[in-house]
PDB file of C-alpha atoms in Angstrom:
ATOM      1  CA  MET A 114      32.761 -43.071  17.550  1.00  0.00           C
ATOM      2  CA  ARG A 115      32.621 -40.681  14.446  1.00  0.00           C
ATOM      3  CA  SER A 116      29.568 -42.185  13.295  1.00  0.00           C
ATOM      4  CA  LEU A 117      28.141 -40.993  16.741  1.00  0.00           C
ATOM      5  CA  ALA A 118      29.733 -37.833  16.433  1.00  0.00           C
ATOM      6  CA  LEU A 119      27.297 -36.994  12.871  1.00  0.00           C
ATOM      7  CA  SER A 120      23.972 -38.724  14.818  1.00  0.00           C
ATOM      8  CA  LEU A 121      24.714 -36.291  17.653  1.00  0.00           C
ATOM      9  CA  LEU A 122      25.611 -33.268  15.060  1.00  0.00           C
ATOM     10  CA  LEU A 123      22.339 -33.870  12.448  1.00  0.00           C
ATOM     11  CA  GLY A 124      19.619 -34.990  15.476  1.00  0.00           C
ATOM     12  CA  PRO A 125      18.937 -30.966  16.551  1.00  0.00           C
ATOM     13  CA  THR A 126      18.579 -30.371  12.892  1.00  0.00           C
ATOM     14  CA  LEU A 127      16.394 -32.552  11.861  1.00  0.00           C
ATOM     15  CA  ALA A 128      14.315 -32.380  14.423  1.00  0.00           C
ATOM     16  CA  LEU A 129      13.817 -28.360  12.998  1.00  0.00           C
ATOM     17  CA  CYS A 130      12.424 -29.272  10.180  1.00  0.00           C
ATOM     18  CA  ALA A 131       8.390 -28.830   9.840  1.00  0.00           C
ATOM     19  CA  SER A 132       6.784 -31.379   8.327  1.00  0.00           C
ATOM     20  CA  SER A 133       4.413 -31.664   4.867  1.00  0.00           C
ATOM     21  CA  ASP A 134       1.414 -31.427   7.699  1.00  0.00           C
ATOM     22  CA  GLU A 135       2.819 -28.243  10.189  1.00  0.00           C
ATOM     23  CA  TRP A 136       3.771 -26.819   7.228  1.00  0.00           C
ATOM     24  CA  LYS A 137       0.202 -26.059   5.788  1.00  0.00           C
ATOM     25  CA  SER A 138      -0.930 -24.046   8.471  1.00  0.00           C
ATOM     26  CA  ARG A 139       1.590 -21.461   8.227  1.00  0.00           C
ATOM     27  CA  SER A 140       1.945 -18.369   6.152  1.00  0.00           C
ATOM     28  CA  ILE A 141       4.965 -17.422   4.131  1.00  0.00           C
ATOM     29  CA  TYR A 142       6.300 -14.355   3.420  1.00  0.00           C
ATOM     30  CA  GLN A 143       8.925 -14.698   0.119  1.00  0.00           C
ATOM     31  CA  ILE A 144      12.176 -12.948   0.762  1.00  0.00           C
ATOM     32  CA  LEU A 145      14.549 -11.351  -1.453  1.00  0.00           C
ATOM     33  CA  THR A 146      17.179 -11.477   0.825  1.00  0.00           C
ATOM     34  CA  ASP A 147      19.856  -8.444  -1.137  1.00  0.00           C
ATOM     35  CA  ARG A 148      17.019  -5.902  -0.903  1.00  0.00           C
ATOM     36  CA  PHE A 149      15.015  -6.621   1.939  1.00  0.00           C
ATOM     37  CA  ALA A 150      17.524  -5.092   4.527  1.00  0.00           C
ATOM     38  CA  LEU A 151      20.769  -4.496   5.237  1.00  0.00           C
ATOM     39  CA  ALA A 152      22.021  -5.597   8.135  1.00  0.00           C
ATOM     40  CA  ASP A 153      23.760  -1.505   9.645  1.00  0.00           C
ATOM     41  CA  GLY A 154      20.241  -0.653   8.795  1.00  0.00           C
ATOM     42  CA  SER A 155      20.699   1.738   5.963  1.00  0.00           C
ATOM     43  CA  SER A 156      19.144   2.947   3.162  1.00  0.00           C
ATOM     44  CA  PRO A 157      21.527   3.208   0.596  1.00  0.00           C
ATOM     45  CA  SER A 158      20.054   3.575  -2.695  1.00  0.00           C
ATOM     46  CA  CYS A 159      19.597   0.890  -4.898  1.00  0.00           C
ATOM     47  CA  ASP A 160      19.363   1.104  -8.967  1.00  0.00           C
ATOM     48  CA  THR A 161      17.944  -1.338  -9.956  1.00  0.00           C
ATOM     49  CA  SER A 162      18.433  -1.262 -14.090  1.00  0.00           C
ATOM     50  CA  GLU A 163      22.797  -1.726 -12.333  1.00  0.00           C
ATOM     51  CA  ARG A 164      21.368  -5.408 -12.193  1.00  0.00           C
ATOM     52  CA  LYS A 165      23.986  -5.492  -9.147  1.00  0.00           C
ATOM     53  CA  TYR A 166      24.018  -7.297  -5.466  1.00  0.00           C
ATOM     54  CA  ARG A 167      22.739  -4.063  -2.664  1.00  0.00           C
ATOM     55  CA  GLY A 168      24.179  -6.381   0.140  1.00  0.00           C
ATOM     56  CA  GLY A 169      21.265  -7.489   2.507  1.00  0.00           C
ATOM     57  CA  THR A 170      21.653  -9.967   4.860  1.00  0.00           C
ATOM     58  CA  PHE A 171      20.587 -12.815   6.648  1.00  0.00           C
ATOM     59  CA  SER A 172      21.353 -10.875   9.773  1.00  0.00           C
ATOM     60  CA  GLY A 173      19.180  -7.703   8.570  1.00  0.00           C
ATOM     61  CA  ILE A 174      16.525 -10.061   8.115  1.00  0.00           C
ATOM     62  CA  VAL A 175      16.525 -11.216  11.917  1.00  0.00           C
ATOM     63  CA  ASN A 176      16.398  -7.703  12.582  1.00  0.00           C
ATOM     64  CA  LYS A 177      13.525  -6.828  10.575  1.00  0.00           C
ATOM     65  CA  LEU A 178      11.263 -10.148  11.852  1.00  0.00           C
ATOM     66  CA  ASP A 179       8.650  -7.431  13.310  1.00  0.00           C
ATOM     67  CA  TYR A 180       8.200  -6.158  10.167  1.00  0.00           C
ATOM     68  CA  ILE A 181       6.996  -9.148   8.583  1.00  0.00           C
ATOM     69  CA  GLN A 182       5.416 -11.543  12.365  1.00  0.00           C
ATOM     70  CA  ASN A 183       3.043  -8.174  12.601  1.00  0.00           C
ATOM     71  CA  MET A 184       2.228  -9.021   9.294  1.00  0.00           C
ATOM     72  CA  GLY A 185       0.869 -12.255  10.198  1.00  0.00           C
ATOM     73  CA  PHE A 186       2.811 -14.599   8.969  1.00  0.00           C
ATOM     74  CA  ASP A 187       4.803 -17.031  10.865  1.00  0.00           C
ATOM     75  CA  ALA A 188       7.492 -18.331   8.376  1.00  0.00           C
ATOM     76  CA  ILE A 189       9.897 -16.643   5.750  1.00  0.00           C
ATOM     77  CA  TRP A 190      11.071 -17.857   2.585  1.00  0.00           C
ATOM     78  CA  ILE A 191      14.928 -16.581   2.016  1.00  0.00           C
ATOM     79  CA  SER A 192      16.514 -16.229  -1.349  1.00  0.00           C
ATOM     80  CA  PRO A 193      20.145 -17.128  -1.453  1.00  0.00           C
ATOM     81  CA  VAL A 194      22.772 -14.121  -0.846  1.00  0.00           C
ATOM     82  CA  VAL A 195      25.709 -16.648  -3.007  1.00  0.00           C
ATOM     83  CA  GLN A 196      25.642 -15.367  -6.672  1.00  0.00           C
ATOM     84  CA  ASN A 197      22.564 -17.599  -8.589  1.00  0.00           C
ATOM     85  CA  VAL A 198      23.902 -21.090 -10.849  1.00  0.00           C
ATOM     86  CA  GLU A 199      23.269 -19.892 -14.761  1.00  0.00           C
ATOM     87  CA  GLY A 200      21.675 -22.700 -17.301  1.00  0.00           C
ATOM     88  CA  ASP A 201      19.895 -24.897 -16.455  1.00  0.00           C
ATOM     89  CA  GLY A 202      18.228 -26.132 -12.983  1.00  0.00           C
ATOM     90  CA  CYS A 203      15.444 -26.312 -10.223  1.00  0.00           C
ATOM     91  CA  LYS A 204      12.521 -24.655 -12.512  1.00  0.00           C
ATOM     92  CA  ARG A 205       9.071 -23.405 -10.621  1.00  0.00           C
ATOM     93  CA  VAL A 206       5.997 -25.581 -12.224  1.00  0.00           C
ATOM     94  CA  LEU A 207       5.185 -22.696 -14.311  1.00  0.00           C
ATOM     95  CA  ILE A 208       2.242 -23.254 -16.649  1.00  0.00           C
ATOM     96  CA  ASP A 209      -1.174 -21.876 -16.058  1.00  0.00           C
ATOM     97  CA  ASN A 210      -1.967 -25.713 -17.350  1.00  0.00           C
ATOM     98  CA  THR A 211      -3.534 -27.747 -13.689  1.00  0.00           C
ATOM     99  CA  THR A 212      -3.096 -31.363 -15.640  1.00  0.00           C
ATOM    100  CA  TYR A 213       0.477 -30.148 -16.322  1.00  0.00           C
ATOM    101  CA  ALA A 214       1.194 -29.671 -12.248  1.00  0.00           C
ATOM    102  CA  SER A 215      -0.819 -32.060 -10.760  1.00  0.00           C
ATOM    103  CA  PRO A 216       2.281 -34.918 -11.989  1.00  0.00           C
ATOM    104  CA  TYR A 217       4.606 -32.999 -10.279  1.00  0.00           C
ATOM    105  CA  THR A 218       3.011 -33.632  -6.883  1.00  0.00           C
ATOM    106  CA  GLN A 219       3.337 -37.347  -7.121  1.00  0.00           C
ATOM    107  CA  LEU A 220       6.932 -36.552  -7.120  1.00  0.00           C
ATOM    108  CA  ILE A 221       6.938 -33.930  -4.255  1.00  0.00           C
ATOM    109  CA  SER A 222       5.609 -32.840  -1.205  1.00  0.00           C
ATOM    110  CA  SER A 223       4.632 -28.981  -2.579  1.00  0.00           C
ATOM    111  CA  ILE A 224       4.916 -26.542  -5.529  1.00  0.00           C
ATOM    112  CA  LEU A 225       3.314 -23.369  -6.190  1.00  0.00           C
ATOM    113  CA  ASP A 226      -0.264 -22.826  -7.617  1.00  0.00           C
ATOM    114  CA  TYR A 227       0.500 -20.959 -10.894  1.00  0.00           C
ATOM    115  CA  PRO A 228      -2.652 -22.564 -12.463  1.00  0.00           C
ATOM    116  CA  THR A 229      -4.799 -20.998  -9.806  1.00  0.00           C
ATOM    117  CA  TYR A 230      -2.557 -17.555 -10.004  1.00  0.00           C
ATOM    118  CA  PHE A 231      -3.385 -17.191 -13.953  1.00  0.00           C
ATOM    119  CA  ALA A 232      -6.683 -17.860 -13.247  1.00  0.00           C
ATOM    120  CA  VAL A 233      -7.074 -15.330 -10.108  1.00  0.00           C
ATOM    121  CA  PHE A 234      -5.275 -13.275 -12.608  1.00  0.00           C
ATOM    122  CA  GLU A 235      -6.997 -13.661 -15.701  1.00  0.00           C
ATOM    123  CA  ALA A 236     -10.429 -13.528 -13.474  1.00  0.00           C
ATOM    124  CA  PHE A 237      -9.464  -9.995 -11.508  1.00  0.00           C
ATOM    125  CA  THR A 238      -7.158  -8.122 -13.268  1.00  0.00           C
ATOM    126  CA  SER A 239     -10.994  -7.096 -16.083  1.00  0.00           C
ATOM    127  CA  THR A 240     -14.819  -6.659 -14.989  1.00  0.00           C
ATOM    128  CA  SER A 241     -14.634  -9.481 -18.293  1.00  0.00           C
ATOM    129  CA  GLY A 242     -12.130 -11.317 -16.493  1.00  0.00           C
ATOM    130  CA  ASN A 243     -13.217 -14.591 -16.609  1.00  0.00           C
ATOM    131  CA  VAL A 244     -14.764 -15.971 -12.684  1.00  0.00           C
ATOM    132  CA  PHE A 245     -16.509 -19.089 -14.215  1.00  0.00           C
ATOM    133  CA  ARG A 246     -12.143 -20.167 -15.446  1.00  0.00           C
ATOM    134  CA  PHE A 247     -10.839 -19.520 -11.718  1.00  0.00           C
ATOM    135  CA  ALA A 248     -13.637 -21.326  -9.636  1.00  0.00           C
ATOM    136  CA  GLU A 249     -12.909 -24.168 -12.744  1.00  0.00           C
ATOM    137  CA  THR A 250      -9.471 -24.405 -12.345  1.00  0.00           C
ATOM    138  CA  ALA A 251      -9.362 -24.115  -8.081  1.00  0.00           C
ATOM    139  CA  GLN A 252     -11.706 -27.296  -8.089  1.00  0.00           C
ATOM    140  CA  GLN A 253      -9.261 -28.932 -10.945  1.00  0.00           C
ATOM    141  CA  THR A 254      -6.837 -28.461  -7.837  1.00  0.00           C
ATOM    142  CA  GLN A 255      -8.851 -30.010  -5.410  1.00  0.00           C
ATOM    143  CA  LYS A 256      -9.106 -32.941  -7.738  1.00  0.00           C
ATOM    144  CA  GLN A 257      -5.498 -33.582  -9.456  1.00  0.00           C
ATOM    145  CA  TYR A 258      -3.170 -32.407  -6.850  1.00  0.00           C
ATOM    146  CA  LYS A 259      -2.098 -35.572  -4.069  1.00  0.00           C
ATOM    147  CA  ASP A 260      -2.398 -33.450  -1.121  1.00  0.00           C
ATOM    148  CA  PRO A 261      -4.037 -29.825  -2.469  1.00  0.00           C
ATOM    149  CA  PHE A 262      -3.781 -28.950   1.109  1.00  0.00           C
ATOM    150  CA  ALA A 263       0.241 -28.694   0.963  1.00  0.00           C
ATOM    151  CA  ILE A 264       0.326 -27.066  -2.275  1.00  0.00           C
ATOM    152  CA  GLY A 265       0.991 -23.023  -1.799  1.00  0.00           C
ATOM    153  CA  SER A 266      -0.956 -20.875  -3.532  1.00  0.00           C
ATOM    154  CA  PHE A 267       0.828 -16.845  -2.916  1.00  0.00           C
ATOM    155  CA  ILE A 268      -0.830 -13.583  -4.010  1.00  0.00           C
ATOM    156  CA  GLU A 269       1.602 -11.775  -4.742  1.00  0.00           C
ATOM    157  CA  ASN A 270       5.653 -12.159  -5.562  1.00  0.00           C
ATOM    158  CA  HIS A 271       8.690 -10.014  -6.920  1.00  0.00           C
ATOM    159  CA  ASP A 272       7.308  -9.332 -10.147  1.00  0.00           C
ATOM    160  CA  GLN A 273       3.846  -7.742  -8.586  1.00  0.00           C
ATOM    161  CA  PRO A 274       3.207  -4.726  -6.547  1.00  0.00           C
ATOM    162  CA  ARG A 275       3.984  -6.075  -3.091  1.00  0.00           C
ATOM    163  CA  GLU A 276       2.846  -4.507   0.200  1.00  0.00           C
ATOM    164  CA  GLN A 277       4.773  -1.125   0.276  1.00  0.00           C
ATOM    165  CA  GLY A 278       3.097   0.021  -3.513  1.00  0.00           C
ATOM    166  CA  TYR A 279       5.772  -0.711  -4.601  1.00  0.00           C
ATOM    167  CA  GLN A 280       4.668  -1.495  -8.339  1.00  0.00           C
ATOM    168  CA  GLY A 281       6.443  -4.543  -9.896  1.00  0.00           C
ATOM    169  CA  VAL A 282       6.279  -4.414 -13.517  1.00  0.00           C
ATOM    170  CA  SER A 283       9.045  -6.928 -14.979  1.00  0.00           C
ATOM    171  CA  ASP A 284      13.162  -8.055 -14.403  1.00  0.00           C
ATOM    172  CA  PRO A 285      14.915  -5.736 -13.355  1.00  0.00           C
ATOM    173  CA  ASP A 286      12.453  -3.303 -12.201  1.00  0.00           C
ATOM    174  CA  ASN A 287      10.594  -5.461  -9.901  1.00  0.00           C
ATOM    175  CA  ARG A 288      13.880  -5.445  -8.349  1.00  0.00           C
ATOM    176  CA  GLU A 289      13.392  -2.038  -5.898  1.00  0.00           C
ATOM    177  CA  ALA A 290      15.196  -2.210  -1.963  1.00  0.00           C
ATOM    178  CA  LEU A 291      12.602  -3.058   0.465  1.00  0.00           C
ATOM    179  CA  TRP A 292      14.962  -0.752   2.985  1.00  0.00           C
ATOM    180  CA  LEU A 293      13.647   2.648   0.768  1.00  0.00           C
ATOM    181  CA  SER A 294       9.983   2.045   2.247  1.00  0.00           C
ATOM    182  CA  GLY A 295      11.589   3.134   5.998  1.00  0.00           C
ATOM    183  CA  TYR A 296       8.936  -0.516   6.474  1.00  0.00           C
ATOM    184  CA  ASN A 297       6.348   1.731   6.568  1.00  0.00           C
ATOM    185  CA  THR A 298       2.757   0.253   7.562  1.00  0.00           C
ATOM    186  CA  GLU A 299       0.944   3.587   7.767  1.00  0.00           C
ATOM    187  CA  ASN A 300      -1.346   4.373   5.588  1.00  0.00           C
ATOM    188  CA  LYS A 301      -0.243   0.764   2.741  1.00  0.00           C
ATOM    189  CA  PRO A 302      -3.407  -0.727   1.805  1.00  0.00           C
ATOM    190  CA  LEU A 303      -2.266  -3.836   0.268  1.00  0.00           C
ATOM    191  CA  LEU A 304      -0.251  -3.772   3.631  1.00  0.00           C
ATOM    192  CA  THR A 305      -3.270  -4.295   5.839  1.00  0.00           C
ATOM    193  CA  HIS A 306      -5.130  -5.611   3.221  1.00  0.00           C
ATOM    194  CA  VAL A 307      -2.794  -9.103   4.147  1.00  0.00           C
ATOM    195  CA  THR A 308      -2.686  -8.391   8.088  1.00  0.00           C
ATOM    196  CA  LYS A 309      -6.766  -8.918   7.723  1.00  0.00           C
ATOM    197  CA  LEU A 310      -6.344 -11.689   5.604  1.00  0.00           C
ATOM    198  CA  ASN A 311      -3.823 -13.736   7.598  1.00  0.00           C
ATOM    199  CA  ALA A 312      -5.800 -12.506  10.859  1.00  0.00           C
ATOM    200  CA  ALA A 313      -9.307 -14.623   9.116  1.00  0.00           C
ATOM    201  CA  ARG A 314      -6.874 -17.175   8.171  1.00  0.00           C
ATOM    202  CA  LYS A 315      -5.285 -17.999  12.075  1.00  0.00           C
ATOM    203  CA  ALA A 316      -9.190 -17.068  13.158  1.00  0.00           C
ATOM    204  CA  ALA A 317     -10.041 -20.306  10.734  1.00  0.00           C
ATOM    205  CA  ILE A 318      -7.928 -22.715  11.612  1.00  0.00           C
ATOM    206  CA  SER A 319      -8.455 -21.658  15.634  1.00  0.00           C
ATOM    207  CA  SER A 320     -11.463 -22.435  15.485  1.00  0.00           C
ATOM    208  CA  ASN A 321     -12.314 -24.923  12.737  1.00  0.00           C
ATOM    209  CA  PRO A 322     -10.305 -28.448  13.783  1.00  0.00           C
ATOM    210  CA  ASP A 323     -10.773 -29.711   9.924  1.00  0.00           C
ATOM    211  CA  PHE A 324     -10.410 -25.893   8.548  1.00  0.00           C
ATOM    212  CA  LEU A 325      -6.889 -27.302   6.561  1.00  0.00           C
ATOM    213  CA  SER A 326      -8.193 -30.487   5.829  1.00  0.00           C
ATOM    214  CA  THR A 327     -11.608 -29.266   4.159  1.00  0.00           C
ATOM    215  CA  LYS A 328     -12.038 -29.054   0.194  1.00  0.00           C
ATOM    216  CA  ALA A 329     -14.252 -25.184  -0.862  1.00  0.00           C
ATOM    217  CA  ILE A 330     -17.064 -24.559  -2.493  1.00  0.00           C
ATOM    218  CA  PHE A 331     -17.417 -22.284  -5.575  1.00  0.00           C
ATOM    219  CA  HIS A 332     -21.201 -21.315  -6.519  1.00  0.00           C
ATOM    220  CA  VAL A 333     -20.216 -18.319  -9.581  1.00  0.00           C
ATOM    221  CA  GLN A 334     -23.472 -15.302  -8.997  1.00  0.00           C
ATOM    222  CA  GLN A 335     -24.999 -14.017 -11.626  1.00  0.00           C
ATOM    223  CA  SER A 336     -24.665 -10.012 -12.016  1.00  0.00           C
ATOM    224  CA  SER A 337     -28.282  -8.374 -12.271  1.00  0.00           C
ATOM    225  CA  SER A 338     -27.404  -7.684 -16.848  1.00  0.00           C
ATOM    226  CA  SER A 339     -27.018 -12.014 -15.870  1.00  0.00           C
ATOM    227  CA  SER A 340     -23.089 -11.204 -16.549  1.00  0.00           C
ATOM    228  CA  THR A 341     -20.784 -13.348 -14.210  1.00  0.00           C
ATOM    229  CA  HIS A 342     -18.963 -10.547 -11.720  1.00  0.00           C
ATOM    230  CA  GLY A 343     -18.812 -12.285  -8.930  1.00  0.00           C
ATOM    231  CA  LEU A 344     -17.816 -15.812  -6.930  1.00  0.00           C
ATOM    232  CA  ALA A 345     -18.435 -16.957  -3.413  1.00  0.00           C
ATOM    233  CA  ILE A 346     -15.703 -19.525  -1.830  1.00  0.00           C
ATOM    234  CA  SER A 347     -17.026 -21.806   0.651  1.00  0.00           C
ATOM    235  CA  LYS A 348     -14.575 -23.005   3.264  1.00  0.00           C
ATOM    236  CA  PRO A 349     -16.120 -23.233   6.658  1.00  0.00           C
ATOM    237  CA  PRO A 350     -15.970 -21.128   8.770  1.00  0.00           C
ATOM    238  CA  LEU A 351     -15.151 -18.491   6.318  1.00  0.00           C
ATOM    239  CA  LEU A 352     -17.273 -17.630   3.620  1.00  0.00           C
ATOM    240  CA  THR A 353     -15.180 -15.320   0.350  1.00  0.00           C
ATOM    241  CA  LEU A 354     -17.176 -13.199  -1.633  1.00  0.00           C
ATOM    242  CA  LEU A 355     -14.855 -12.161  -4.806  1.00  0.00           C
ATOM    243  CA  THR A 356     -16.274  -9.640  -7.123  1.00  0.00           C
ATOM    244  CA  ASN A 357     -14.525  -8.414 -10.931  1.00  0.00           C
ATOM    245  CA  GLY A 358     -17.576  -5.364 -10.903  1.00  0.00           C
ATOM    246  CA  GLY A 359     -15.614  -2.704  -9.617  1.00  0.00           C
ATOM    247  CA  GLU A 360     -15.454  -0.337  -6.396  1.00  0.00           C
ATOM    248  CA  GLY A 361     -18.982   0.302  -6.009  1.00  0.00           C
ATOM    249  CA  ASP A 362     -20.772  -2.469  -8.364  1.00  0.00           C
ATOM    250  CA  SER A 363     -23.669  -3.861  -5.982  1.00  0.00           C
ATOM    251  CA  SER A 364     -25.149  -5.113  -9.845  1.00  0.00           C
ATOM    252  CA  THR A 365     -24.196  -8.719  -7.915  1.00  0.00           C
ATOM    253  CA  GLY A 366     -26.500 -10.734  -5.620  1.00  0.00           C
ATOM    254  CA  TRP A 367     -24.797 -12.701  -2.775  1.00  0.00           C
ATOM    255  CA  THR A 368     -26.206 -16.757  -2.199  1.00  0.00           C
ATOM    256  CA  VAL A 369     -24.611 -19.182  -0.332  1.00  0.00           C
ATOM    257  CA  PRO A 370     -24.394 -22.218   0.679  1.00  0.00           C
ATOM    258  CA  GLY A 371     -26.691 -23.595   2.806  1.00  0.00           C
ATOM    259  CA  ASN A 372     -26.968 -26.391   4.845  1.00  0.00           C
ATOM    260  CA  ASP A 373     -29.210 -28.402   2.155  1.00  0.00           C
ATOM    261  CA  ASP A 374     -26.904 -28.230  -0.646  1.00  0.00           C
ATOM    262  CA  ASN A 375     -25.044 -31.816  -1.259  1.00  0.00           C
ATOM    263  CA  GLU A 376     -22.361 -30.586  -3.347  1.00  0.00           C
ATOM    264  CA  GLU A 377     -19.060 -32.145  -3.684  1.00  0.00           C
ATOM    265  CA  GLY A 378     -16.726 -30.589  -0.430  1.00  0.00           C
ATOM    266  CA  GLY A 379     -19.213 -30.723   1.706  1.00  0.00           C
ATOM    267  CA  GLY A 380     -22.759 -29.651   2.339  1.00  0.00           C
ATOM    268  CA  GLY A 381     -24.025 -25.547   2.961  1.00  0.00           C
ATOM    269  CA  VAL A 382     -23.003 -24.666   6.858  1.00  0.00           C
ATOM    270  CA  PHE A 383     -25.222 -21.376   7.128  1.00  0.00           C
ATOM    271  CA  GLU A 384     -28.763 -21.035   8.864  1.00  0.00           C
ATOM    272  CA  GLY A 385     -31.193 -18.841   7.806  1.00  0.00           C
ATOM    273  CA  GLY A 386     -31.343 -15.849  10.368  1.00  0.00           C
ATOM    274  CA  GLU A 387     -27.447 -16.584  11.126  1.00  0.00           C
ATOM    275  CA  THR A 388     -25.166 -13.086  10.985  1.00  0.00           C
ATOM    276  CA  LEU A 389     -21.689 -13.129   9.112  1.00  0.00           C
ATOM    277  CA  VAL A 390     -18.906 -10.248   9.839  1.00  0.00           C
ATOM    278  CA  ASP A 391     -17.119  -8.998   7.715  1.00  0.00           C
ATOM    279  CA  ALA A 392     -13.912  -9.453   8.442  1.00  0.00           C
ATOM    280  CA  PHE A 393     -11.863  -6.815   6.607  1.00  0.00           C
ATOM    281  CA  THR A 394     -14.556  -4.199   7.882  1.00  0.00           C
ATOM    282  CA  CYS A 395     -16.713  -5.407  10.821  1.00  0.00           C
ATOM    283  CA  LYS A 396     -19.994  -5.052   9.132  1.00  0.00           C
ATOM    284  CA  GLU A 397     -22.849  -8.158   9.596  1.00  0.00           C
ATOM    285  CA  VAL A 398     -24.575  -8.956   7.295  1.00  0.00           C
ATOM    286  CA  THR A 399     -27.796 -11.421   8.336  1.00  0.00           C
ATOM    287  CA  VAL A 400     -28.148 -15.396   5.543  1.00  0.00           C
ATOM    288  CA  LYS A 401     -32.392 -14.686   4.940  1.00  0.00           C
ATOM    289  CA  SER A 402     -34.299 -17.944   4.047  1.00  0.00           C
ATOM    290  CA  ASP A 403     -33.483 -18.322   0.389  1.00  0.00           C
ATOM    291  CA  GLU A 404     -29.624 -18.791   1.175  1.00  0.00           C
ATOM    292  CA  VAL A 405     -29.153 -15.354  -0.140  1.00  0.00           C
ATOM    293  CA  LEU A 406     -26.444 -12.471   1.732  1.00  0.00           C
ATOM    294  CA  ARG A 407     -28.518  -9.126   2.216  1.00  0.00           C
TER     295      ARG A 407
END
């Protein structure tokens, strides 16, 4: 009877666990539970320098799920509300070396992709950033990780500015209470940007059954001054154009992969004369026959 009771108890619990393939399609919102929301909806002051618990709860999170879902997220990553254990324990693979990180992917289904994160940070925090290194690192992850499509990519966390315009900096200043923002969604550029990114990703998944298992193709772009500021990334049906040339930079000409390309990861997807739509501005651009955007 005890075995049967245990089986009945565990059955529904196990059924709620998503598989690695199911997680691949999800956008995950990371929550510092103690600083996200209080159960009673109040907004007390929060002096991060005191390094004290402020009372955020799981109930508070439940009450604010609409805020998260409206940004396009469909999963949350919650931190414990109990005191963390000091000393050695499970650690993030916090390193910028793909060769060092890749063996961990042989042992566990997923890790946070810090090598790519550090490469992105280096490439786009100044106009002299190394865009080529970012492309090289991303290509290495596609080759070296056991399942590169199950790896956790991230663009912000509690160590960086977040959707409400908080400044991040370092511990403990990066632990501001989100309730002080009032969960306002108006005039929040980063929040709007993330929402549009999630929408574009969901649309791509919906339109291409192979999107989640398609490797990206990277094309480093040369500017008119022969410096490297731009990077075109093709992952059908999305084409991502990135530049560290600064706001208003027009020196980079964009060459996109055409159907005759034969690069690792797949051929091109854009025909001459094809119209592409900017996911952020809805502006239309046309692919010339020589695969140059105009």
